[in-house]
mmCIF file of C-alpha atoms in Angstrom:
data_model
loop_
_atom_site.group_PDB
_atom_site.id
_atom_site.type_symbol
_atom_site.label_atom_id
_atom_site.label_comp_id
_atom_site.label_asym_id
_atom_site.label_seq_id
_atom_site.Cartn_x
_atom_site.Cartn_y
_atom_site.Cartn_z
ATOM 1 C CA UNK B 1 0.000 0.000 0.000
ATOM 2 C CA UNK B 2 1.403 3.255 -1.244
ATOM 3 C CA UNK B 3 0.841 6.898 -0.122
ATOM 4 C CA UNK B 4 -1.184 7.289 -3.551
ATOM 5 C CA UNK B 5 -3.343 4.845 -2.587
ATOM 6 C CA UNK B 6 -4.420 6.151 0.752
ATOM 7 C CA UNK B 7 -4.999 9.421 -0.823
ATOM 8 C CA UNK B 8 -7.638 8.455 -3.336
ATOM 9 C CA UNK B 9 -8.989 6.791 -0.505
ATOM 10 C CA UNK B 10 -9.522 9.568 1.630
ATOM 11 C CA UNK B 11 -10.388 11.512 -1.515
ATOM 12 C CA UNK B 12 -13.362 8.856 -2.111
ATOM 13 C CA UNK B 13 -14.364 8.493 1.168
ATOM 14 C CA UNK B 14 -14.811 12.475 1.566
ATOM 15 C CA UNK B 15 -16.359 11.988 -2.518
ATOM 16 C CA UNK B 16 -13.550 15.804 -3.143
ATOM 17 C CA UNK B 17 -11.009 16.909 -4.589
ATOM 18 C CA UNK B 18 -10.832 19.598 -2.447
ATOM 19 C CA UNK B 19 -8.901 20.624 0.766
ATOM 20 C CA UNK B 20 -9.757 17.589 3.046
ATOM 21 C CA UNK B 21 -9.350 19.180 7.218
ATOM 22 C CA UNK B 22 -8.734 16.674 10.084
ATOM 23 C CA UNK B 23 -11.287 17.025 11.525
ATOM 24 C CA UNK B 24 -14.249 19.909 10.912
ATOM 25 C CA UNK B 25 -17.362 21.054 12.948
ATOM 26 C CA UNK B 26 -20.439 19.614 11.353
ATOM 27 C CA UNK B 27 -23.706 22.306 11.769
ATOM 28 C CA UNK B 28 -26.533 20.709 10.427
ATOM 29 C CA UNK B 29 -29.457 20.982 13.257
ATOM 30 C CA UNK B 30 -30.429 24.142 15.354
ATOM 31 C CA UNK B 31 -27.316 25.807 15.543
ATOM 32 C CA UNK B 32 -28.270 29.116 13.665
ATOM 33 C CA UNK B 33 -31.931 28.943 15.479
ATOM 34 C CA UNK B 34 -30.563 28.451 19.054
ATOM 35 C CA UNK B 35 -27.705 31.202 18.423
ATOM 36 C CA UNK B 36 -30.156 34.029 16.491
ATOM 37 C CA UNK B 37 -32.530 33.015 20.023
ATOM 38 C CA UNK B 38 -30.017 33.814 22.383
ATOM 39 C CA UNK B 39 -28.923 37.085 20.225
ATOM 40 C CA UNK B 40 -32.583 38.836 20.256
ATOM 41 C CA UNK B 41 -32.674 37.928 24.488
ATOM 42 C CA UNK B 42 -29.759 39.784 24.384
ATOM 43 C CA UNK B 43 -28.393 37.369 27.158
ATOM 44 C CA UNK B 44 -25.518 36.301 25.703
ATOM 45 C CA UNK B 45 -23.138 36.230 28.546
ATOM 46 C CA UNK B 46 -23.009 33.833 31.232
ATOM 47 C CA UNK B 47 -26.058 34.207 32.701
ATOM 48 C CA UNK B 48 -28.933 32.688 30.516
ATOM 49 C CA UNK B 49 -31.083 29.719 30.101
ATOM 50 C CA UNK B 50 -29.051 27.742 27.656
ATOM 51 C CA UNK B 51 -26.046 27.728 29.993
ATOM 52 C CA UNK B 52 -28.452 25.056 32.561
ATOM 53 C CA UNK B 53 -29.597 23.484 29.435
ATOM 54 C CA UNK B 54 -26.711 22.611 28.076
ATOM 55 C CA UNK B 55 -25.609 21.490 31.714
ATOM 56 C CA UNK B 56 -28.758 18.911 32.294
ATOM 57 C CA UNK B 57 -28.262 17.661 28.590
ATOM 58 C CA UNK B 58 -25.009 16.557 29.084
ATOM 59 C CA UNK B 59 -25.669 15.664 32.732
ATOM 60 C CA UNK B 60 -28.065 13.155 31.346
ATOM 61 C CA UNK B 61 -25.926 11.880 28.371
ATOM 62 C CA UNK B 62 -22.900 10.953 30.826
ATOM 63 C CA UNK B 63 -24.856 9.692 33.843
ATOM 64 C CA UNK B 64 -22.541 12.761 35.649
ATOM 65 C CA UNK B 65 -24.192 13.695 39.168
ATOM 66 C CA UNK B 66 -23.837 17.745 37.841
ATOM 67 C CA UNK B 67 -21.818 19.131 35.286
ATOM 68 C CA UNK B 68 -20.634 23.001 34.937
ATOM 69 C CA UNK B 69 -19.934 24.400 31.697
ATOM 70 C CA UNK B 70 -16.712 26.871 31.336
ATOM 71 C CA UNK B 71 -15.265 28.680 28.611
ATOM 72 C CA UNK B 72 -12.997 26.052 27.478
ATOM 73 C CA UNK B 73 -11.518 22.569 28.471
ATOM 74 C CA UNK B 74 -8.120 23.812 29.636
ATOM 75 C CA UNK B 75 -10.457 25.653 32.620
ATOM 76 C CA UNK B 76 -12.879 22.490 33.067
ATOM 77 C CA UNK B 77 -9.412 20.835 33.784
ATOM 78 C CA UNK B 78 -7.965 23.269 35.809
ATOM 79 C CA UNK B 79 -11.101 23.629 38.278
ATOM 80 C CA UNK B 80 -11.067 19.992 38.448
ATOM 81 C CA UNK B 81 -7.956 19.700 39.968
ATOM 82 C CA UNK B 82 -7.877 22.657 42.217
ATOM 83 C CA UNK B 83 -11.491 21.135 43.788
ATOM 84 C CA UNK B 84 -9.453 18.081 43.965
ATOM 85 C CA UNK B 85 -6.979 19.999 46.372
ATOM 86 C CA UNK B 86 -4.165 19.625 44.090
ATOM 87 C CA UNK B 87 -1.510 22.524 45.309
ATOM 88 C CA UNK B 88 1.282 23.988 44.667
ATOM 89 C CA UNK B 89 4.745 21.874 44.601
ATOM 90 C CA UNK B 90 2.254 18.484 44.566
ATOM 91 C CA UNK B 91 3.258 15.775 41.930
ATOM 92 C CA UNK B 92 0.368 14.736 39.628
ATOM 93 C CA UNK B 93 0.828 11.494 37.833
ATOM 94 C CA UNK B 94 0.215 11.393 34.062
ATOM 95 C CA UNK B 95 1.139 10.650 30.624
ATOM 96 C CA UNK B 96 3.753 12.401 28.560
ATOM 97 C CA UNK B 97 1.505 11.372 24.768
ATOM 98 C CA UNK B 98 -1.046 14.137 25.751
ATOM 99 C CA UNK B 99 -2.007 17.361 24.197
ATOM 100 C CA UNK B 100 0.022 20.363 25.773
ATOM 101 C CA UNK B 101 -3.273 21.476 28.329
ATOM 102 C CA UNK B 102 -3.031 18.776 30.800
ATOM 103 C CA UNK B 103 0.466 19.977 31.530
ATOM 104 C CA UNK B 104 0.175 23.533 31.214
ATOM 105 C CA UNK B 105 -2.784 23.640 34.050
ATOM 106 C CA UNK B 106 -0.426 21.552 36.572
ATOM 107 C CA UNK B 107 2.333 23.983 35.715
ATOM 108 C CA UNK B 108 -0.086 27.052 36.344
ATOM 109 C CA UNK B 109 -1.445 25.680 39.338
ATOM 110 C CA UNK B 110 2.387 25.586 40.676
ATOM 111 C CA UNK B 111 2.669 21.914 40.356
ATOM 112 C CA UNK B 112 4.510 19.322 38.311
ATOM 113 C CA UNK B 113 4.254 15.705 36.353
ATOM 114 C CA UNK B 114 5.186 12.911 36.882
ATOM 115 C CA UNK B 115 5.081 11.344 33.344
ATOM 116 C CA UNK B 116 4.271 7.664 33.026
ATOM 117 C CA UNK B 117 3.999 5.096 29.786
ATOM 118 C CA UNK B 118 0.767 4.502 27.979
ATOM 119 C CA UNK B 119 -0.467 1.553 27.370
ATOM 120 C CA UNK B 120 -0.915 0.185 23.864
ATOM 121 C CA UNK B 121 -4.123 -1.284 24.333
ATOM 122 C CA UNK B 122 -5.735 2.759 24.772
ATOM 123 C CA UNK B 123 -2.885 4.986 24.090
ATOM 124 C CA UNK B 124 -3.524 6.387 27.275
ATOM 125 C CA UNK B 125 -1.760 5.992 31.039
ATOM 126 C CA UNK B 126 -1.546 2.536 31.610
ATOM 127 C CA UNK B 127 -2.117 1.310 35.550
ATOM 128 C CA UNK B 128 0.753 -1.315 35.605
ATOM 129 C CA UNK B 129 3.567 1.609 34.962
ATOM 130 C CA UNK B 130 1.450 3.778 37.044
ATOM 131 C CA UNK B 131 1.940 1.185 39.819
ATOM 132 C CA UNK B 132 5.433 0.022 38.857
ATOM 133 C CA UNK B 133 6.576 3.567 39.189
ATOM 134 C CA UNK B 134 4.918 4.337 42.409
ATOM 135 C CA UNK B 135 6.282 0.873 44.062
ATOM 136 C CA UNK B 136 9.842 1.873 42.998
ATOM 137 C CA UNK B 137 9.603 5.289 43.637
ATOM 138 C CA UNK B 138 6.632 6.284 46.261
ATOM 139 C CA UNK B 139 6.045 5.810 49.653
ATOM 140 C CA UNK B 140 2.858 5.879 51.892
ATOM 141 C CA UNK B 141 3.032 8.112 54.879
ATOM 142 C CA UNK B 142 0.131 9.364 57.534
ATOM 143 C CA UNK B 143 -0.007 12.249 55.435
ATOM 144 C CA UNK B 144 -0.526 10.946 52.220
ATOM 145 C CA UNK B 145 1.355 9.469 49.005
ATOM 146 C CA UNK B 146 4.983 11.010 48.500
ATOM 147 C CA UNK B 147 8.010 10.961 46.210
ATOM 148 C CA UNK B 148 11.272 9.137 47.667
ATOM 149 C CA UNK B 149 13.288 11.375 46.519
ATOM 150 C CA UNK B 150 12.054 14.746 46.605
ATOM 151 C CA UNK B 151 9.750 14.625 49.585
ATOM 152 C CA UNK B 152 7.270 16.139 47.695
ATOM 153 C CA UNK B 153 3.283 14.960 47.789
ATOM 154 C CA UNK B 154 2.170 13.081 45.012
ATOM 155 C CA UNK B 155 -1.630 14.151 44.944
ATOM 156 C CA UNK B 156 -3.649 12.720 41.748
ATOM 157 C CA UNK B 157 -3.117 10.017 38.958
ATOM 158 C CA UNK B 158 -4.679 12.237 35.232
ATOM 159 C CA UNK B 159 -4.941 9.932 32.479
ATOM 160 C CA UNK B 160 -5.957 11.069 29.241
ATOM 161 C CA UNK B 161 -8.217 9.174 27.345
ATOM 162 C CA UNK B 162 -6.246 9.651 24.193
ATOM 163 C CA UNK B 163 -8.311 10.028 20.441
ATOM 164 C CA UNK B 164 -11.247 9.520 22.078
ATOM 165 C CA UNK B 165 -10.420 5.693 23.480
ATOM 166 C CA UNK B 166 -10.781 5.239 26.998
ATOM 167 C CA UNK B 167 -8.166 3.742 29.290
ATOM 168 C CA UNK B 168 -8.495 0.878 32.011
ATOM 169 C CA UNK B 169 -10.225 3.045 34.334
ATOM 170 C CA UNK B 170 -11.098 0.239 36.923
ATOM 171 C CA UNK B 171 -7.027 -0.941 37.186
ATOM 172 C CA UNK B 172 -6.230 2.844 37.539
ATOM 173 C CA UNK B 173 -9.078 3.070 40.446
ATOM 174 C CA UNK B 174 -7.793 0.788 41.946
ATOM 175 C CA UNK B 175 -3.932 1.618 41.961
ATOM 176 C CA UNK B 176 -5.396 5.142 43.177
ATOM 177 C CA UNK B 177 -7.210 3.238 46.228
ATOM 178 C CA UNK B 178 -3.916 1.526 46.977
ATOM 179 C CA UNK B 179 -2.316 4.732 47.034
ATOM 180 C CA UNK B 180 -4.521 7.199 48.501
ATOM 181 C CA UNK B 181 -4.186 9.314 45.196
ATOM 182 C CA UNK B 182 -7.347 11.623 43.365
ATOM 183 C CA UNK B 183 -8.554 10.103 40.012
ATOM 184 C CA UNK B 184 -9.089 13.343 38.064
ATOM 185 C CA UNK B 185 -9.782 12.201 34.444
ATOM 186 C CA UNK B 186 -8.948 14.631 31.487
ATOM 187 C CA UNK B 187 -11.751 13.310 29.225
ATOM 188 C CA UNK B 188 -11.332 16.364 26.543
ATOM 189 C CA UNK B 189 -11.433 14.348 23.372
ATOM 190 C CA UNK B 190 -13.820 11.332 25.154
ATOM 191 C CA UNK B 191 -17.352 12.859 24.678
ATOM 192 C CA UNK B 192 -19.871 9.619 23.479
ATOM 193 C CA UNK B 193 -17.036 7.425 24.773
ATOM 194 C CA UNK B 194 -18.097 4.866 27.390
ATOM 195 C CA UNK B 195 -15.564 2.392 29.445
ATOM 196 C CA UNK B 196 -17.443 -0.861 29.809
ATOM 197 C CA UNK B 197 -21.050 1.185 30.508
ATOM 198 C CA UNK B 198 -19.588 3.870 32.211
ATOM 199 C CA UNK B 199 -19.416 7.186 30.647
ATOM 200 C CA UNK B 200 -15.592 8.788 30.236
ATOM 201 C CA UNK B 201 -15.364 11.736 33.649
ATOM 202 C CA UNK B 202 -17.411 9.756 35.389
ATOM 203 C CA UNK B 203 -15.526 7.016 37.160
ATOM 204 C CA UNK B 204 -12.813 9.126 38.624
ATOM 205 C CA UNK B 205 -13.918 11.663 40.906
ATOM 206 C CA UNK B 206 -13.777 14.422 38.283
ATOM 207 C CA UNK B 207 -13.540 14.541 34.641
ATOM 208 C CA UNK B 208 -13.087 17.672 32.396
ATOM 209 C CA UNK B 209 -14.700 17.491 28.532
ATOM 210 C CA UNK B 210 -13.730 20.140 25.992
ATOM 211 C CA UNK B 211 -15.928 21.489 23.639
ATOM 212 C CA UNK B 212 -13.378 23.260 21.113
ATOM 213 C CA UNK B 213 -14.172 23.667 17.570
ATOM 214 C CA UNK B 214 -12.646 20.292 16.425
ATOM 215 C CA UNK B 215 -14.174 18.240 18.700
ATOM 216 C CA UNK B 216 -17.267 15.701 18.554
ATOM 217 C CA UNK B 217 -19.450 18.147 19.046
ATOM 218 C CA UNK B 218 -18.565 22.168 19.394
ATOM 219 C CA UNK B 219 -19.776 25.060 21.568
ATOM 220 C CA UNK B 220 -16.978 27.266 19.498
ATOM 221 C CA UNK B 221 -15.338 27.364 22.519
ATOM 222 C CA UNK B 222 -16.149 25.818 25.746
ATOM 223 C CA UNK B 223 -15.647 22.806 28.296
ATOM 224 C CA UNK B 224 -16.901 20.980 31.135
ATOM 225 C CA UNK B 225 -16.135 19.585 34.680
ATOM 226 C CA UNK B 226 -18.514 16.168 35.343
ATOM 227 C CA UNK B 227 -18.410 16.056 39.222
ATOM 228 C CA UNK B 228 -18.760 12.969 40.848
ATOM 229 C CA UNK B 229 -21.267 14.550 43.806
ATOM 230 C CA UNK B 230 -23.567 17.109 43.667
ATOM 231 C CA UNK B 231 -21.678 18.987 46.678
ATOM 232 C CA UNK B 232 -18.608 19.018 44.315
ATOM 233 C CA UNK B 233 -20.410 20.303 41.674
ATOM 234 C CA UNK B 234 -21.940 23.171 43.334
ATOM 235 C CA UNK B 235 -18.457 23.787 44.535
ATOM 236 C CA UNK B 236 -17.226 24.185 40.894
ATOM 237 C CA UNK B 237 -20.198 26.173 39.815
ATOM 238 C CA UNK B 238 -19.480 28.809 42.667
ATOM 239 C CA UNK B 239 -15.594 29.076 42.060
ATOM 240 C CA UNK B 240 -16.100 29.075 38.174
ATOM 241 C CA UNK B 241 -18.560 31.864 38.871
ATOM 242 C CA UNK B 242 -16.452 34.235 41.014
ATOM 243 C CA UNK B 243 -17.318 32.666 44.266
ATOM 244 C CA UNK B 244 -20.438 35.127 44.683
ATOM 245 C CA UNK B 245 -22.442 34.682 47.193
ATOM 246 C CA UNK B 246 -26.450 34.668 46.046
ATOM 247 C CA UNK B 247 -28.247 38.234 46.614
ATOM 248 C CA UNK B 248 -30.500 40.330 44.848
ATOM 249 C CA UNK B 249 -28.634 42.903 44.231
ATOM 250 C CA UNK B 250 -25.169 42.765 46.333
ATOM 251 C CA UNK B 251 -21.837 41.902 45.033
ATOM 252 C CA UNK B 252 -20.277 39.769 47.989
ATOM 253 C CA UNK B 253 -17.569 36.875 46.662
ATOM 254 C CA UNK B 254 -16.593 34.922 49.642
ATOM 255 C CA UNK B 255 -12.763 33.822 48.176
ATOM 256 C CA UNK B 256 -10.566 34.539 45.535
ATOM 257 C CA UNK B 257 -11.732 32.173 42.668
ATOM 258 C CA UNK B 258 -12.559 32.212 38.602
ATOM 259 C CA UNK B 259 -14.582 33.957 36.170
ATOM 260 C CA UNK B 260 -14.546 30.121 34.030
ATOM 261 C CA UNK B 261 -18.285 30.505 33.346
ATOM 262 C CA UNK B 262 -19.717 29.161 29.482
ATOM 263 C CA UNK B 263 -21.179 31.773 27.642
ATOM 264 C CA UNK B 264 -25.019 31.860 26.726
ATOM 265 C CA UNK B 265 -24.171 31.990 23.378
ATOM 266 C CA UNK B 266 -21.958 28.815 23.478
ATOM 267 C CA UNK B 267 -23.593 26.901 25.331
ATOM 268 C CA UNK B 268 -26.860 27.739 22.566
ATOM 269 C CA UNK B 269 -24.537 26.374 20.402
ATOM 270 C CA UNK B 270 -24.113 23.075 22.259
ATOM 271 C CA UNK B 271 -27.370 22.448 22.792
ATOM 272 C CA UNK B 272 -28.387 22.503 18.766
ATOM 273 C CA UNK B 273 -25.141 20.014 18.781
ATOM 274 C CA UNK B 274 -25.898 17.717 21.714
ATOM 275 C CA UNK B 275 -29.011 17.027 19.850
ATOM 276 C CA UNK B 276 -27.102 15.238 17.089
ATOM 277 C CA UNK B 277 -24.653 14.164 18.861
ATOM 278 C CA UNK B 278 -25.892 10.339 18.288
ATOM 279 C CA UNK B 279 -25.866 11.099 14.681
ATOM 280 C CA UNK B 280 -22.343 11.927 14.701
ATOM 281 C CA UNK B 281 -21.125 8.886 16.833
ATOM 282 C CA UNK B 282 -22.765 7.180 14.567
ATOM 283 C CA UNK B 283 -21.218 8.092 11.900
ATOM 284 C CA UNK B 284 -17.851 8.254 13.161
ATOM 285 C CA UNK B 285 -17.513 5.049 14.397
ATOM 286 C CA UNK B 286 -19.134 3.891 10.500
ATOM 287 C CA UNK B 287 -16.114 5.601 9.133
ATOM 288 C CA UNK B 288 -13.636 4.370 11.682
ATOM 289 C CA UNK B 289 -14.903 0.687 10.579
ATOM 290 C CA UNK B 290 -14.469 1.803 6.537
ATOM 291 C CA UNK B 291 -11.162 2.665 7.675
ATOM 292 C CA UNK B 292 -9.899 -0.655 9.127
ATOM 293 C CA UNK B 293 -11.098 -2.311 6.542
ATOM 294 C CA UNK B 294 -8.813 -0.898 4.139
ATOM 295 C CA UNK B 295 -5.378 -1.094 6.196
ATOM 296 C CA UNK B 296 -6.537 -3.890 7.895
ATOM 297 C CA UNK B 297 -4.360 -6.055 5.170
ATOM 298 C CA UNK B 298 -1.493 -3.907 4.977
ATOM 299 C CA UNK B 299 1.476 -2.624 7.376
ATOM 300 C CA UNK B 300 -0.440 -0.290 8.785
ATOM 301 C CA UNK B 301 -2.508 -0.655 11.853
ATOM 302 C CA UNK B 302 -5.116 0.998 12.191
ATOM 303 C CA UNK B 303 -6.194 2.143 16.326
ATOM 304 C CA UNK B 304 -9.015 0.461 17.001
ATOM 305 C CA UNK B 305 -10.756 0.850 20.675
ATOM 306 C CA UNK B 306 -9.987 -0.984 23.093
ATOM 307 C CA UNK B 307 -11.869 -4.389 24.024
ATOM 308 C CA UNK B 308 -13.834 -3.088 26.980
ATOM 309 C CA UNK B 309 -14.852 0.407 25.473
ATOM 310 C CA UNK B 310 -16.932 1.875 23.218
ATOM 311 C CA UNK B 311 -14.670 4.636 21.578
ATOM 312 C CA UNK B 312 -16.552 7.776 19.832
ATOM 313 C CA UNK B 313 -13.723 7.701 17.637
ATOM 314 C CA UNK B 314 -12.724 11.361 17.755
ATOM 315 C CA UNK B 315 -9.483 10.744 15.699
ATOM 316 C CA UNK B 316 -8.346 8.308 13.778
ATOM 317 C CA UNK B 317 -5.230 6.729 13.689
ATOM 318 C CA UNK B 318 -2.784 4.557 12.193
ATOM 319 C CA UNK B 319 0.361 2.908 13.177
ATOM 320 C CA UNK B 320 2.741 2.955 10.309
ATOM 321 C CA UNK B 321 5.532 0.163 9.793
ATOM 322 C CA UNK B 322 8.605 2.645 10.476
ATOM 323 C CA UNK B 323 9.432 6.604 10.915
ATOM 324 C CA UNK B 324 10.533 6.751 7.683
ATOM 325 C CA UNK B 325 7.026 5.872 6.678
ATOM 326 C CA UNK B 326 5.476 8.065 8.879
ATOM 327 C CA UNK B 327 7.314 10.418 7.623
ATOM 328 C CA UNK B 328 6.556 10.281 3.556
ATOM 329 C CA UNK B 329 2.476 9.453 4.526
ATOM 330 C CA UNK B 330 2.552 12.854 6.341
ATOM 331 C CA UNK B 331 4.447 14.610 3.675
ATOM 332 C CA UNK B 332 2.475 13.248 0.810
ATOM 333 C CA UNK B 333 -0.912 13.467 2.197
ATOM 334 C CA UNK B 334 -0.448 16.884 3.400
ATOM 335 C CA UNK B 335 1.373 18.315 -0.129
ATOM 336 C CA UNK B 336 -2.192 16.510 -1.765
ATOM 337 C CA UNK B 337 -4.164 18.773 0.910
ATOM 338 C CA UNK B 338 -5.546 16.281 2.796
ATOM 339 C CA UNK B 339 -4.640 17.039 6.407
ATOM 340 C CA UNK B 340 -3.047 14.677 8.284
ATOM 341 C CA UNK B 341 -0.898 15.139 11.623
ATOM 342 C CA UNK B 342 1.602 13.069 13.789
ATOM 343 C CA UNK B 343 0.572 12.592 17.399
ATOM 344 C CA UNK B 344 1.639 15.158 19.914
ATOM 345 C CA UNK B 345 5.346 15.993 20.622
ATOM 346 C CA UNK B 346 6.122 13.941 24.169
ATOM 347 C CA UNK B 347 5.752 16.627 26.895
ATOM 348 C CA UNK B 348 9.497 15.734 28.175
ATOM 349 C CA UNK B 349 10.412 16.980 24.458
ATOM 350 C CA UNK B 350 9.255 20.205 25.159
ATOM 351 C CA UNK B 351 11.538 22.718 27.041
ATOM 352 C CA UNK B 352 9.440 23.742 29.863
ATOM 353 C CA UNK B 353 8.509 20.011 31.021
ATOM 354 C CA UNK B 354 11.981 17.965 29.646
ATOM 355 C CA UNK B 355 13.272 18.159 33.707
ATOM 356 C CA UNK B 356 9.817 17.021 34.771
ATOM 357 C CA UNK B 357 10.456 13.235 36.740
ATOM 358 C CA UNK B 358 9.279 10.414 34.446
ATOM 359 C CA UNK B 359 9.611 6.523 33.883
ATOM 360 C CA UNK B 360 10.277 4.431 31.003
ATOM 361 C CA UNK B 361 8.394 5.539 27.882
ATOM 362 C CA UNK B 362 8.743 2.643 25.613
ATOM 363 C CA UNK B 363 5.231 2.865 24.060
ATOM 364 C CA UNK B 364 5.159 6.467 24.323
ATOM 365 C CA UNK B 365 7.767 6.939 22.480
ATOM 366 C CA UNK B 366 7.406 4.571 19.616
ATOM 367 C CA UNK B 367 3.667 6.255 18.851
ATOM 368 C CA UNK B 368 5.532 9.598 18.501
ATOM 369 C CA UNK B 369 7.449 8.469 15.744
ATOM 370 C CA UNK B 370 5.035 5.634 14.092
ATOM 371 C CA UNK B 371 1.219 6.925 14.353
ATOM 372 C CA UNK B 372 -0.622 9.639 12.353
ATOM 373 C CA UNK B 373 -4.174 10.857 12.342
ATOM 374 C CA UNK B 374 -6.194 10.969 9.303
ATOM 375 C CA UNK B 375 -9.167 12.929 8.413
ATOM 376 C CA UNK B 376 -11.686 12.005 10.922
ATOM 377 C CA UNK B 377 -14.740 14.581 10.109
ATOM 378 C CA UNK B 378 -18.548 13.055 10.407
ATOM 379 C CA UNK B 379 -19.529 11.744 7.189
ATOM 380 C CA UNK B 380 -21.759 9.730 5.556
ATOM 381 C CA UNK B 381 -21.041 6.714 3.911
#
């Protein structure tokens, strides 16, 4: 199979010759109805009826006890882990294949990964090097989880559920039990995902979604933290809202917190979108299939989900036989305009997290140099 090949398959499978994007936003409900509604109320901040809408509609579609919608998944994240009482100097456990955001909130928040293998099953932070690492390099104290060597508190395990494909979420529960560590699950790319029949930012105690343009569903801009409780998530409600106390007409805030709150006019947006959000899972998972079907005779290997998930198939992927490969698919897919990208550079790669304390990366590394995402927009066959 030959990078010509794959190109006329794309090509065929999108039925154009023109510019073919990773992945687009697909509008083809309420979208304009829901937006031009929210425009003539002239609520189009944070405060309007949408905003709880699009809250209980998503509520209901994960099984989350109460969800809060912020202006992006970077902040969803971020309030997740400062409700989960991760502080400054803490270690937080994670994986190094990850988009940039999960590491850039621990380093605002003042604290630092620890960056741990994936496993090749989900792409994502596998529980046996999770606990490998911690046996060889934690210990359990009165006060909690800590490093050997640095003394410092090791305060969550935040696994990514990479592409969409959700990792073994009952084996990292369980390490987390063993070690008295928060289960905060960065769930950005995992909306319409479901671990066994569990829905991704639900098992751990929080989960963060992100709503960004190129995701399953958009709100433009936006995210969401799935709480656990419903005392958590009226905890993230009030310190994504300024942590104002209610009152007809005074302005008391009780503690210095965020102004993370989802616009009216996003969340309109999301609303028109949750509503075919089925139809897209549907149809992503239908291309996903057409996909494997025609690598799955060939060097490449194409990601499939995992056996105990149902993956919403937000990327696709495919592992290619060598660099060199990866290499010329990238180059000759992209000069043909049809958009293709390698995964992530590993956070240790970059210069602001290449100190950061890791373990062996065997699997992360070899999907750095070996796996690119292909056009992954709805579409319908």
């Amino acid at each position: 199979m030959n990078q010509t090949s794959i190109i006329e398959f794309i090509r065929d499978t999108y039925k154009t010759n023109d510019f073919i994007p990773l992945h687009a936003p697909t509008f083809s409900g309420n979208e304009q109805a829901y937006v031009l509604k929210t425009l003539e109320s002239t609520f189009v901040s944070s405060i309007g009826h949408f905003v709880d809408q699009f809250e209980h509609q998503i509520a209901a579609y994960t099984g989350s006890q109460k969800v809060v919608a912020t202006t992006n998944g970077t902040a969803a994240l971020h309030t997740a882990l400062y409700i989960a009482n991760v502080q400054r100097d803490d270690l937080v456990i994670t994986q190094a294949l990850t988009f940039v955001a999960t590491c850039n909130v621990l380093h605002h928040m003042g604290a630092k990964p620890i960056f741990v293998d994936v496993s090749p099953i989900s792409l994502g932070l596998c529980p046996k090097a999770v606990d490998a690492y911690l046996t060889d390099n934690a210990l359990l104290t009165k006060t909690g989880c800590i490093h050997k060597q640095s003394r410092q508190p090791i305060r969550a395990v935040l696994p990514m559920h990479t592409f969409g494909h959700p990792v073994e979420l009952d084996e990292l529960s369980t390490v987390c039990q063993k070690w008295h560590l928060t289960l905060v699950e960065d769930a950005a790319e995992s909306l319409g995902s479901f671990y066994k029949t569990k829905h991704t930012g639900t098992i751990g105690d929080f989960g963060a979604i992100s709503f960004n343009g190129n995701k399953i569903i958009t709100t433009g801009g936006g995210g969401a933290v799935l709480c656990k409780t419903t005392v958590t998530g009226d905890r993230a409600k009030h310190i994504t809202t300024t942590a104002k106390t209610a009152h007809a007409y005074e302005f008391f805030h009780d503690e210095a917190a965020f102004n993370y709150r989802m616009p009216n006019l996003n969340a309109a947006l999301g609303c028109a979108q949750m509503e075919v959000l089925k139809q897209h899972l549907k149809q992503k998972r239908s291309l996903a299939s057409h996909y494997y079907n025609f690598f799955k005779n060939s060097d490449y290997q194409f990601v499939l989900e995992p056996h105990y998930a149902q993956s919403n198939y937000w990327l696709n992927a495919v592992i290619c036989p060598s660099k060199e490969v990866r290499n010329d698919l990238l180059k000759h897919t992209n000069d043909a305009n049809v958009m293709t990208r390698p995964i992530w550079q590993l956070m240790h790669h970059l210069p602001m997290y290449q100190d950061a304390l890791r373990g062996d990366l065997p699997n992360s590394e070899h999907f750095a140099t070996h796996l690119v995402n292909l056009p992954s927009s709805p579409v319908v066959l």
